[in-house]
Structures are given as structure tokens and as C-alpha cells.
């Protein structure tokens, strides 16, 4: 670890500029002397005095007023020695020459002072501009949408770049906003500059995790500045700068930074707490919805199966072959429905857990329909589905397991809500305006239809519309699987009888990336 502190580094740079200013001044005087000396017999006394002002001004710009004053003294001696008779001595006999020397020295010092003040004012303006920009950045972060970790990194990076400490650390209580102001266990949430050692971490957290008050300003260790981040008299953290020396103006600036940082940290913590609260509310909503599905969608097939089995087991029941076949068919049908509902629940769990992964391959539209009907088992009566697709329809590029589940869910939904003797039409065509990259698949039924205001809501989890109970997991899962393929799913608004569900899938010329 380097022993050179930021304060020493600033002093070193100031010294280097001062030395450079003296060198530039003396070099300028030497160059002017070499240029003017061969012609001194033809020059007026005032001309060298005017020209010797220039090296002093350059020295002032480079190194500061001290360099300008040194240039004035050196110019005074050179002017007197080489250009005021008697030459080669510092003796001045003529009162006119004394006046020239005094005027030269006065002009150089005054001009050097003015230039030094202008330079200082310019540097101060640049510093204030930079400070304003940094404060603006913090203000933008305050009203921005950064996460808490991004915000903390931004704060310490900004403070480190402005105050050039050896390191800057932002200390927060381990329990967030819920931690008490006194007796909170601290942690280093973000740091910038040199890496903190274990001793540094232990010192800023009061003995490596021992409890302490966040409201205290801790100045333990040499050249350490610590300032509490406080919002409404409640400490939210602490900003610690190591090996930094601050002037009064810089302390005020650091206080402004601390106030801005405290507001930003408190706001980010509030946003995260609000997000957690919304997540908990969503979990409760899902739990209630799942209980609703379990009590409604699961109970119906179970009750039918239970009734059919009880009828078959009754010893005194006089059931003919046709009655027994009908009851067994009912058991098989409701078992298939129950199995599909469980499958949908498992699929939705995969979707919510982010474990959905596409395995696209090429398949024909007819194959997709056959696979969907096969997965429905006995739910769909033979010959009830009518397929309509052009001969030149391109091959589909999709995950056949997921997309057959989509088509099966939509078909089951149509079958459940349509009259028993009605036809369900499954059609496909190249999607309009897609440059032959997508195929549009539709399922039309003759059921009660869907009200216009409910055409979006039917794709939500466990939704229930007032028209006919077009509810459950099926359409929500279909929407998730279609969007995973980069497609869209919607209810056709132009259908006047029944409902027509439309979705798009990629075809063989369009390759999707895994999600």
C-alpha cells in the first residue's frame, strides 16, 4: 500500500508547477536577453522593460503569483545590469532610470497579481462547475431508477472522484431501514479507491461487526473524515473518507453530498421495501387463485369420478353394459381433464420459476394438430375438429412439446364451452406482413363468445369472465408459451359468433434464440 496521501500528492503537484513556472520565467528572460542584447545601443530604455514583463506573466500563469514575483525580481536585475548605464553594474545614476526600474517592478507585480487572481478565479469556477455537475449526477440518481447496489456504487464513486481520498466507504446497518439507529450492526455496502483491508473494514464497522450508533461521526485514525447520512433526524448510513484533508469549503460540499446521498439511499430502500411488499401481495393473490382453482377446477372432475366409481361399486345397482360403458367413459374423460389440469399447474410453476427453455425443431402443421389432439385423449370427440391449411404452408420452427400444449389448451377451452354437436375449426396461414417468417394459427368455436372488455383478461391467471366461465390456467399458459417463441396471441375482435383465438408461431425460415 502506498504511503503517498492525497494531501501530499497535491503538495507535490503544486511544487512541481512552481518549479516549472520559475524555469519558464528564467528561460524566457534568457531568450529575450539573447535577442535584445546585440541591439541595446539602438533601443530605448522603456522597450526592454516592456518586454521583460512577458516572462513574468508566463511564470504567473504556469506556477502562480510567487513565480511571477520571482520573474519580476529577475527581470529587475537583468534590466538594470544589461540595459541601464553604466552597463555591468547594479548602480543607477540617472533619476530617469530609477523611475523606469520602479515603474517596471510595479507594473510586473500588479499585472502578476491580477493574472494570478484571474487564474485562481478560473480554477475556482471550474471546481464549482465540477461540483455542480457531481451534485446534478447525484440528484439524477436520486430521481432515477437505479437499484440500491447501483446507487451505492455511484455515490462512493462520485465522492471518491471529487475528494480524492485513499478510499471511500459507505456503511449501512445490516437490517436496512428496519434496523434501529442505536445498536445497529454495520457493514460496508460499497467502496471506491484502494481496496479496504480487514483492519479498515473492522475500524469503520466498530470492531468488525460490534454494535454502535449510526448517528455518531467517527474520526478514528489519521486524516479520516466520517459523516452520518441522516434523513428526518434518522441515520440511514455513514460515509467514510480515509487519508483526506478538507478545507472548510470542501467540508460544506461533503455535507451537501452526504445529504443528497442520504435521500437517495432512503428512497432506494423504500422502493425495495415497496417491491417486496408488492411481491408478498402477489404471492398472496397467487395462493388465493391456486386455492380457487383447486376448489373449483379440481373438485369438478374428482366429484364426477367419485360419483361414477360409487355407482359401479353398488352391489344392488342394475347397470346394463351401456350404462357401465358410459360411466367408464366418464371416469376416463374426467381423469384426462384432471391430468391436464395438474400438467397446467406444473407448467405454470416452471414459467414462474424461469425454468422455461425452448428446444425448437421443424414440424408440419398437421403433425402439430395431431400431437395436440393426442394429448387431449378422450376429451375431444372424433371428427369434431376441422383442419384448414394451405398445401404450401411452410414448416413450423418451434418447440413441439410446448406448442402442442398451447394448441391443446386452446382446443380444450373451445370444446368445454361449445355445444356438443358443433364443429371446432383449426386453421393456419402465413401471417400477413411477416415476410413469410411466421404462421398464424387460429381456433374458432361456436360457444357463447367473449365480451370485448374481457378479451385481454382471459389470458390472465385464473381469470373468469361473466359470459361463460372461460377461465383457468390454459389460456395463461398458452400466452406464456407463445410469447416465449416470440409470437403473439389474441382474441379476434371481428368474430360475431363464438370465439376465435389466434396466435403466431415462427416457421422454418425464422430461428428463435433460447429463452
Coordinates of C-alpha atoms in Angstrom, one line a residue:
X1 CA 0.0 0.0 0.0
X2 CA 1.4 3.4 -1.0
X3 CA 2.3 5.9 1.8
X4 CA 1.6 8.9 -0.5
X5 CA -1.6 10.5 0.7
X6 CA -3.8 12.7 -1.5
X7 CA -2.7 15.8 0.5
X8 CA 1.0 15.0 -0.1
X9 CA 0.2 14.4 -3.8
X10 CA -1.5 17.8 -4.1
X11 CA 1.5 19.5 -2.4
X12 CA 3.9 17.7 -4.7
X13 CA 2.0 18.8 -7.8
X14 CA 1.9 22.4 -6.6
X15 CA 5.7 22.3 -6.0
X16 CA 6.2 20.9 -9.5
X17 CA 4.1 23.6 -11.1
X18 CA 6.0 26.3 -9.1
X19 CA 9.4 24.9 -10.2
X20 CA 8.2 24.7 -13.8
X21 CA 7.0 28.3 -13.6
X22 CA 10.4 29.5 -12.4
X23 CA 12.2 27.6 -15.1
X24 CA 9.8 29.0 -17.8
X25 CA 10.3 32.5 -16.4
X26 CA 14.1 32.3 -16.4
X27 CA 14.2 30.7 -19.8
X28 CA 12.0 33.5 -21.2
X29 CA 14.3 36.1 -19.7
X30 CA 17.3 34.4 -21.1
X31 CA 15.8 34.2 -24.6
X32 CA 14.8 37.9 -24.6
X33 CA 18.2 38.9 -23.3
X34 CA 19.9 37.0 -26.1
X35 CA 17.6 38.6 -28.6
X36 CA 17.8 42.2 -27.3
X37 CA 21.4 42.4 -26.1
X38 CA 23.1 42.8 -29.6
X39 CA 20.8 45.8 -30.3
X40 CA 20.8 47.6 -26.9
X41 CA 22.6 50.6 -28.2
X42 CA 19.7 51.2 -30.6
X43 CA 16.9 50.5 -28.1
X44 CA 15.1 52.9 -25.9
X45 CA 15.2 52.3 -22.1
X46 CA 11.4 51.6 -22.0
X47 CA 11.4 48.8 -24.6
X48 CA 13.3 46.1 -22.6
X49 CA 11.2 46.9 -19.5
X50 CA 8.0 46.3 -21.5
X51 CA 9.3 43.0 -23.0
X52 CA 10.6 41.7 -19.6
X53 CA 7.0 41.8 -18.3
X54 CA 6.1 38.8 -20.6
X55 CA 8.3 36.1 -18.9
X56 CA 6.9 37.1 -15.5
X57 CA 3.3 36.8 -16.8
X58 CA 4.0 33.4 -18.3
X59 CA 5.6 32.3 -15.0
X60 CA 2.5 33.5 -13.1
X61 CA 0.2 31.6 -15.4
X62 CA 2.2 28.4 -15.1
X63 CA 3.2 28.5 -11.4
X64 CA 1.3 31.2 -9.7
X65 CA 2.0 34.7 -8.2
X66 CA 5.2 33.6 -6.4
X67 CA 6.7 32.6 -9.8
X68 CA 5.6 36.0 -11.2
X69 CA 7.2 37.8 -8.3
X70 CA 10.4 35.8 -8.8
X71 CA 10.3 36.8 -12.5
X72 CA 9.8 40.4 -11.6
X73 CA 12.9 40.4 -9.4
X74 CA 15.0 38.5 -12.0
X75 CA 13.8 40.9 -14.7
X76 CA 14.6 43.9 -12.5
X77 CA 18.2 42.7 -12.1
X78 CA 18.6 41.8 -15.8
X79 CA 17.2 45.1 -16.9
X80 CA 19.4 47.0 -14.5
X81 CA 22.6 45.0 -15.3
X82 CA 22.4 44.9 -19.0
X83 CA 20.2 47.8 -20.2
X84 CA 20.8 50.7 -17.8
X85 CA 24.1 52.5 -17.9
X86 CA 26.6 52.0 -16.6
X87 CA 26.4 48.5 -18.0
X88 CA 27.6 45.5 -16.0
X89 CA 26.8 47.1 -12.6
X90 CA 23.7 47.5 -10.4
X91 CA 24.4 51.2 -10.0
X92 CA 21.7 53.5 -11.3
X93 CA 22.9 57.1 -11.7
X94 CA 20.1 58.8 -13.6
X95 CA 16.7 59.6 -11.9
X96 CA 15.0 58.7 -15.1
X97 CA 16.4 55.2 -14.9
X98 CA 15.3 54.9 -11.3
X99 CA 11.8 55.8 -12.4
X100 CA 12.0 53.2 -15.2
X101 CA 13.0 50.5 -12.7
X102 CA 10.3 51.4 -10.2
X103 CA 7.6 51.5 -12.9
X104 CA 8.8 48.2 -14.3
X105 CA 8.7 46.5 -10.9
X106 CA 5.3 48.0 -10.0
X107 CA 3.8 47.0 -13.4
X108 CA 5.1 43.5 -13.3
X109 CA 3.9 42.9 -9.7
X110 CA 0.5 44.4 -10.3
X111 CA -0.1 42.5 -13.6
X112 CA 1.2 39.3 -12.0
X113 CA -1.3 39.8 -9.1
X114 CA -4.2 40.4 -11.5
X115 CA -3.2 37.4 -13.6
X116 CA -2.9 35.2 -10.5
X117 CA -6.3 36.3 -9.3
X118 CA -7.8 35.6 -12.7
X119 CA -6.2 32.2 -12.8
X120 CA -7.5 31.4 -9.3
X121 CA -11.0 32.6 -10.2
X122 CA -10.9 30.5 -13.3
X123 CA -9.8 27.4 -11.3
X124 CA -12.5 28.2 -8.7
X125 CA -15.1 28.4 -11.4
X126 CA -14.0 25.1 -12.9
X127 CA -14.1 23.5 -9.4
X128 CA -17.6 24.8 -8.8
X129 CA -18.7 23.7 -12.2
X130 CA -17.4 20.2 -11.5
X131 CA -19.1 20.2 -8.1
X132 CA -22.4 21.3 -9.6
X133 CA -22.1 18.5 -12.2
X134 CA -21.4 16.0 -9.4
X135 CA -24.4 17.2 -7.4
X136 CA -26.5 17.1 -10.5
X137 CA -25.4 13.5 -11.1
X138 CA -26.4 12.6 -7.5
X139 CA -29.7 14.4 -8.0
X140 CA -30.3 12.4 -11.2
X141 CA -29.5 9.2 -9.3
X142 CA -32.0 10.3 -6.6
X143 CA -34.8 10.6 -9.1
X144 CA -33.6 7.8 -11.3
X145 CA -34.4 4.1 -11.3
X146 CA -31.1 2.6 -10.1
X147 CA -31.1 -0.4 -7.8
X148 CA -29.8 0.1 -4.3
X149 CA -26.4 -1.6 -5.1
X150 CA -26.0 0.6 -8.3
X151 CA -26.9 3.7 -6.3
X152 CA -24.4 3.0 -3.6
X153 CA -21.6 2.3 -6.1
X154 CA -22.5 5.6 -7.9
X155 CA -22.4 7.6 -4.6
X156 CA -19.0 6.3 -3.5
X157 CA -17.5 6.7 -7.0
X158 CA -18.7 10.3 -7.2
X159 CA -17.3 11.2 -3.7
X160 CA -14.0 9.4 -4.4
X161 CA -13.5 11.3 -7.7
X162 CA -14.3 14.7 -6.1
X163 CA -12.3 14.4 -2.9
X164 CA -9.5 12.1 -4.0
X165 CA -9.4 10.1 -0.7
X166 CA -7.3 7.0 -0.4
X167 CA -10.6 5.1 -0.2
X168 CA -14.2 6.0 0.3
X169 CA -16.6 3.6 2.0
X170 CA -20.4 3.7 2.5
X171 CA -21.5 2.0 5.7
X172 CA -25.1 0.8 6.2
X173 CA -26.9 -1.0 9.0
X174 CA -27.3 -4.7 8.3
X175 CA -31.1 -4.7 8.7
X176 CA -31.7 -1.8 6.2
X177 CA -34.4 0.8 7.2
X178 CA -35.8 -1.7 9.8
X179 CA -32.6 -1.6 11.8
X180 CA -32.6 0.6 14.9
X181 CA -30.5 3.8 14.9
X182 CA -28.6 2.7 18.0
X183 CA -27.0 -0.7 18.4
X184 CA -27.2 -1.5 14.7
X185 CA -24.7 -4.0 13.2
X186 CA -22.9 -2.2 10.4
X187 CA -21.5 -3.4 7.1
X188 CA -19.5 -1.8 4.2
X189 CA -22.1 -1.7 1.5
X190 CA -19.9 0.0 -1.2
X191 CA -16.4 1.3 -1.5
X192 CA -14.2 3.1 -4.1
X193 CA -10.5 3.9 -4.4
X194 CA -7.9 1.5 -2.9
X195 CA -9.2 -1.8 -1.6
X196 CA -10.1 -1.9 2.1
X197 CA -8.1 -4.1 4.3
X198 CA -9.6 -6.2 7.0
X199 CA -8.4 -3.7 9.5
X200 CA -10.1 -0.9 7.6
X201 CA -13.4 -2.8 7.5
X202 CA -13.1 -3.5 11.2
X203 CA -12.5 0.1 12.0
X204 CA -15.4 1.6 10.0
X205 CA -17.8 -1.0 11.4
X206 CA -16.5 -0.6 15.0
X207 CA -14.6 -3.7 15.7
X208 CA -15.7 -5.9 12.8
X209 CA -19.4 -6.1 13.5
X210 CA -19.8 -4.9 17.0
X211 CA -22.8 -2.7 17.6
X212 CA -22.5 1.1 17.6
X213 CA -24.6 4.1 16.9
X214 CA -25.0 5.2 13.3
X215 CA -25.6 8.8 14.4
X216 CA -22.0 9.3 15.6
X217 CA -19.4 11.0 13.4
X218 CA -16.3 8.8 13.7
X219 CA -12.9 10.3 13.3
X220 CA -10.8 7.3 14.3
X221 CA -7.4 7.1 12.6
X222 CA -5.3 9.8 10.9
X223 CA -6.9 12.0 8.4
X224 CA -10.2 10.1 8.4
X225 CA -13.4 12.1 7.8
X226 CA -16.8 10.4 8.6
X227 CA -20.2 12.0 8.1
X228 CA -23.5 10.4 9.1
X229 CA -26.2 10.2 6.4
X230 CA -29.4 11.4 8.1
X231 CA -33.0 11.7 6.9
X232 CA -35.6 13.4 9.1
X233 CA -33.3 13.0 12.2
X234 CA -33.0 9.3 11.4
X235 CA -29.5 8.0 10.5
X236 CA -29.5 5.7 7.4
X237 CA -25.8 5.2 7.0
X238 CA -22.3 6.7 7.1
X239 CA -19.8 8.0 4.5
X240 CA -16.2 7.4 5.5
X241 CA -13.2 9.0 3.6
X242 CA -9.6 7.8 4.5
X243 CA -6.5 10.0 4.2
X244 CA -8.1 13.2 3.0
X245 CA -7.6 16.8 4.2
X246 CA -10.6 19.0 3.6
X247 CA -10.8 22.8 3.7
X248 CA -13.9 24.5 5.1
X249 CA -15.4 24.9 1.7
X250 CA -14.8 21.2 0.9
X251 CA -16.4 20.2 4.2
X252 CA -19.5 22.1 3.2
X253 CA -19.5 20.3 -0.1
X254 CA -19.1 17.0 1.5
X255 CA -22.1 17.8 3.8
X256 CA -24.2 18.5 0.7
X257 CA -23.1 15.3 -0.9
X258 CA -24.0 13.4 2.3
X259 CA -27.5 15.0 2.4
X260 CA -28.1 14.1 -1.3
X261 CA -26.7 10.5 -0.7
X262 CA -28.9 10.1 2.4
X263 CA -32.1 11.0 0.5
X264 CA -31.1 8.7 -2.4
X265 CA -30.3 5.7 -0.1
X266 CA -33.5 6.2 1.8
X267 CA -35.6 6.4 -1.3
X268 CA -33.9 3.3 -2.8
X269 CA -34.5 1.4 0.4
X270 CA -38.2 2.5 0.4
X271 CA -38.5 1.4 -3.2
X272 CA -37.1 -2.1 -2.4
X273 CA -39.4 -2.4 0.6
X274 CA -42.4 -1.5 -1.6
X275 CA -41.3 -4.0 -4.2
X276 CA -41.0 -6.7 -1.5
X277 CA -44.5 -5.7 -0.3
X278 CA -45.9 -6.0 -3.8
X279 CA -44.3 -9.4 -4.2
X280 CA -45.8 -10.6 -1.0
X281 CA -49.2 -9.3 -2.2
X282 CA -48.7 -11.1 -5.5
X283 CA -47.8 -14.3 -3.7
X284 CA -51.0 -14.0 -1.6
X285 CA -53.0 -13.4 -4.7
X286 CA -51.5 -16.4 -6.4
X287 CA -52.1 -18.5 -3.3
X288 CA -55.8 -17.5 -3.3
X289 CA -56.1 -18.1 -7.0
X290 CA -54.5 -21.5 -6.7
X291 CA -56.9 -22.4 -3.9
X292 CA -59.7 -21.2 -6.1
X293 CA -58.5 -23.4 -8.9
X294 CA -58.1 -26.4 -6.6
X295 CA -61.5 -25.9 -5.1
X296 CA -63.3 -25.4 -8.4
X297 CA -61.4 -27.0 -11.4
X298 CA -60.1 -30.0 -9.4
X299 CA -63.3 -30.6 -7.5
X300 CA -65.5 -31.0 -10.6
X301 CA -63.6 -33.9 -12.2
X302 CA -63.0 -35.5 -8.8
X303 CA -66.7 -35.3 -8.0
X304 CA -67.6 -36.9 -11.3
X305 CA -65.1 -39.7 -10.9
X306 CA -66.2 -40.3 -7.4
X307 CA -69.9 -40.5 -8.4
X308 CA -69.2 -42.8 -11.3
X309 CA -67.0 -45.2 -9.2
X310 CA -69.6 -45.3 -6.5
X311 CA -72.3 -46.2 -9.0
X312 CA -70.2 -49.0 -10.4
X313 CA -69.4 -50.4 -6.9
X314 CA -73.0 -50.5 -5.8
X315 CA -73.9 -54.2 -5.5
X316 CA -77.6 -53.7 -5.9
X317 CA -77.2 -51.3 -8.9
X318 CA -78.8 -52.8 -12.0
X319 CA -76.5 -51.4 -14.7
X320 CA -76.5 -52.6 -18.2
X321 CA -73.5 -52.8 -20.5
X322 CA -74.3 -49.5 -22.0
X323 CA -74.6 -47.8 -18.6
X324 CA -71.3 -49.3 -17.4
X325 CA -69.6 -48.2 -20.6
X326 CA -70.9 -44.7 -20.2
X327 CA -69.7 -44.5 -16.6
X328 CA -66.3 -45.8 -17.5
X329 CA -66.1 -43.3 -20.3
X330 CA -67.0 -40.5 -17.9
X331 CA -64.2 -41.7 -15.5
X332 CA -61.7 -41.7 -18.4
X333 CA -62.8 -38.3 -19.6
X334 CA -62.7 -36.7 -16.2
X335 CA -59.3 -38.3 -15.4
X336 CA -57.9 -36.8 -18.6
X337 CA -59.2 -33.4 -17.6
X338 CA -57.7 -33.8 -14.1
X339 CA -54.4 -34.9 -15.6
X340 CA -54.3 -31.9 -17.9
X341 CA -55.1 -29.5 -15.0
X342 CA -52.2 -30.9 -13.0
X343 CA -50.0 -30.6 -16.0
X344 CA -51.0 -27.0 -16.4
X345 CA -50.2 -26.3 -12.8
X346 CA -46.8 -27.8 -13.2
X347 CA -46.2 -25.8 -16.4
X348 CA -47.1 -22.6 -14.7
X349 CA -44.7 -23.4 -11.9
X350 CA -42.0 -23.8 -14.5
X351 CA -42.9 -20.5 -16.1
X352 CA -42.9 -18.5 -12.8
X353 CA -39.6 -20.1 -11.8
X354 CA -37.9 -19.0 -15.0
X355 CA -37.1 -22.6 -15.9
X356 CA -38.7 -22.5 -19.4
X357 CA -36.3 -23.4 -22.2
X358 CA -37.1 -23.8 -25.8
X359 CA -35.9 -26.7 -28.0
X360 CA -37.1 -25.6 -31.5
X361 CA -37.3 -28.1 -34.3
X362 CA -39.1 -28.3 -37.7
X363 CA -42.5 -29.9 -37.9
X364 CA -45.6 -29.7 -40.1
X365 CA -48.8 -28.1 -39.1
X366 CA -50.7 -31.4 -39.5
X367 CA -48.3 -33.0 -37.1
X368 CA -48.8 -30.2 -34.6
X369 CA -52.6 -30.7 -34.7
X370 CA -52.3 -34.5 -34.4
X371 CA -50.0 -34.2 -31.4
X372 CA -52.3 -31.7 -29.7
X373 CA -55.4 -34.0 -30.2
X374 CA -53.4 -37.0 -29.0
X375 CA -52.6 -35.1 -25.8
X376 CA -56.3 -34.4 -25.2
X377 CA -57.1 -38.1 -25.2
X378 CA -60.8 -38.8 -24.9
X379 CA -61.7 -35.2 -24.2
X380 CA -62.2 -34.3 -27.9
X381 CA -64.8 -36.4 -29.7
X382 CA -63.6 -37.9 -33.0
X383 CA -64.4 -35.8 -36.1
X384 CA -65.3 -32.7 -34.2
X385 CA -62.2 -30.8 -35.2
X386 CA -62.0 -29.4 -38.8
X387 CA -58.5 -28.6 -40.1
X388 CA -58.0 -25.9 -42.7
X389 CA -54.5 -25.1 -44.0
X390 CA -53.0 -24.4 -47.5
X391 CA -50.8 -27.0 -49.1
X392 CA -47.8 -24.7 -49.4
X393 CA -47.8 -23.8 -45.8
X394 CA -44.1 -23.7 -44.6
X395 CA -42.8 -26.0 -41.9
X396 CA -43.1 -24.6 -38.4
X397 CA -40.0 -23.9 -36.3
X398 CA -40.9 -24.4 -32.7
X399 CA -40.7 -26.5 -29.6
X400 CA -43.3 -29.1 -30.4
X401 CA -43.9 -30.1 -26.8
X402 CA -44.7 -26.6 -25.7
X403 CA -46.6 -25.5 -28.8
X404 CA -48.7 -28.7 -28.9
X405 CA -49.6 -27.8 -25.3
X406 CA -50.7 -24.4 -26.5
X407 CA -53.0 -25.8 -29.2
X408 CA -54.3 -28.5 -26.8
X409 CA -55.2 -25.9 -24.2
X410 CA -57.0 -23.7 -26.7
X411 CA -58.8 -26.7 -28.2
X412 CA -59.9 -27.9 -24.7
X413 CA -61.1 -24.4 -23.9
X414 CA -63.2 -24.3 -27.1
X415 CA -64.6 -27.9 -26.5
X416 CA -65.6 -27.1 -23.0
X417 CA -67.6 -24.0 -24.0
X418 CA -69.1 -25.2 -27.3
X419 CA -72.3 -27.2 -28.0
X420 CA -71.6 -30.9 -28.2
X421 CA -72.7 -31.1 -31.8
X422 CA -70.7 -28.1 -33.0
X423 CA -67.5 -28.1 -35.1
X424 CA -64.3 -26.5 -33.9
X425 CA -62.2 -25.2 -36.8
X426 CA -58.3 -25.1 -36.6
X427 CA -56.9 -23.0 -39.4
X428 CA -53.4 -21.9 -40.4
X429 CA -51.9 -19.4 -42.9
X430 CA -48.8 -17.3 -43.4
X431 CA -49.1 -14.3 -41.1
X432 CA -49.9 -11.1 -43.1
X433 CA -47.0 -8.7 -43.2
X434 CA -44.5 -11.1 -41.7
X435 CA -42.4 -11.6 -44.9
X436 CA -43.1 -15.4 -44.7
X437 CA -41.4 -15.7 -41.3
X438 CA -44.4 -16.5 -39.2
X439 CA -47.5 -18.6 -39.4
X440 CA -50.8 -17.6 -37.9
X441 CA -52.9 -20.4 -36.3
X442 CA -56.5 -19.9 -35.2
X443 CA -59.1 -21.9 -33.3
X444 CA -62.7 -21.0 -33.8
X445 CA -65.6 -22.3 -31.8
X446 CA -69.4 -21.7 -31.7
X447 CA -69.6 -21.1 -27.9
X448 CA -71.0 -18.0 -26.1
X449 CA -68.1 -15.8 -27.1
X450 CA -66.1 -13.4 -25.1
X451 CA -67.1 -9.8 -24.2
X452 CA -64.9 -7.1 -25.7
X453 CA -63.8 -5.8 -22.3
X454 CA -62.7 -9.2 -21.2
X455 CA -60.6 -10.3 -24.3
X456 CA -57.4 -9.3 -22.6
X457 CA -58.2 -10.5 -19.2
X458 CA -58.9 -14.1 -20.3
X459 CA -55.2 -14.6 -20.7
X460 CA -54.5 -13.8 -17.0
X461 CA -54.0 -16.4 -14.4
X462 CA -57.3 -17.9 -13.1
X463 CA -59.4 -15.3 -14.9
X464 CA -63.2 -15.7 -15.0
X465 CA -65.4 -13.9 -17.4
X466 CA -69.0 -13.3 -16.9
X467 CA -70.1 -14.7 -20.3
X468 CA -69.4 -18.4 -19.8
X469 CA -66.6 -19.1 -17.4
X470 CA -63.8 -19.1 -19.9
X471 CA -61.3 -19.4 -17.1
X472 CA -58.4 -21.3 -15.7
X473 CA -54.7 -21.9 -16.4
X474 CA -55.0 -23.0 -20.0
X475 CA -55.0 -19.6 -21.8
X476 CA -52.5 -18.1 -19.4
X477 CA -50.0 -20.9 -20.2
X478 CA -50.8 -20.6 -23.9
X479 CA -49.9 -16.9 -23.8
X480 CA -46.6 -17.6 -21.9
X481 CA -45.5 -20.4 -24.3
X482 CA -46.4 -18.3 -27.4
X483 CA -44.5 -15.3 -26.2
X484 CA -41.6 -17.5 -25.4
X485 CA -41.5 -18.2 -29.1
X486 CA -41.6 -14.5 -29.9
X487 CA -45.2 -14.7 -31.0
X488 CA -48.5 -13.0 -30.1
X489 CA -51.9 -14.4 -29.0
X490 CA -55.2 -12.6 -29.1
X491 CA -59.0 -12.9 -29.5
X492 CA -60.2 -12.0 -32.9
X493 CA -62.4 -8.9 -32.5
X494 CA -64.2 -9.4 -35.8
X495 CA -66.0 -12.7 -34.9
X496 CA -69.7 -12.2 -34.4
X497 CA -70.5 -15.8 -33.3
X498 CA -68.5 -17.8 -30.7
X499 CA -64.8 -17.0 -30.2
X500 CA -61.7 -17.2 -32.4
X501 CA -58.3 -17.5 -30.6
X502 CA -55.4 -16.5 -32.9
X503 CA -51.7 -16.9 -32.2
X504 CA -48.5 -16.7 -34.3
X505 CA -45.5 -19.1 -34.4
X506 CA -42.2 -18.9 -36.3
X507 CA -41.8 -21.0 -39.4
X508 CA -38.7 -22.8 -40.8
X509 CA -37.1 -19.7 -42.2
X510 CA -37.2 -17.9 -38.8
X511 CA -34.9 -19.1 -36.0
X512 CA -35.5 -18.0 -32.4
X513 CA -32.9 -17.9 -29.7
X514 CA -33.5 -19.9 -26.5
X515 CA -35.0 -18.0 -23.6

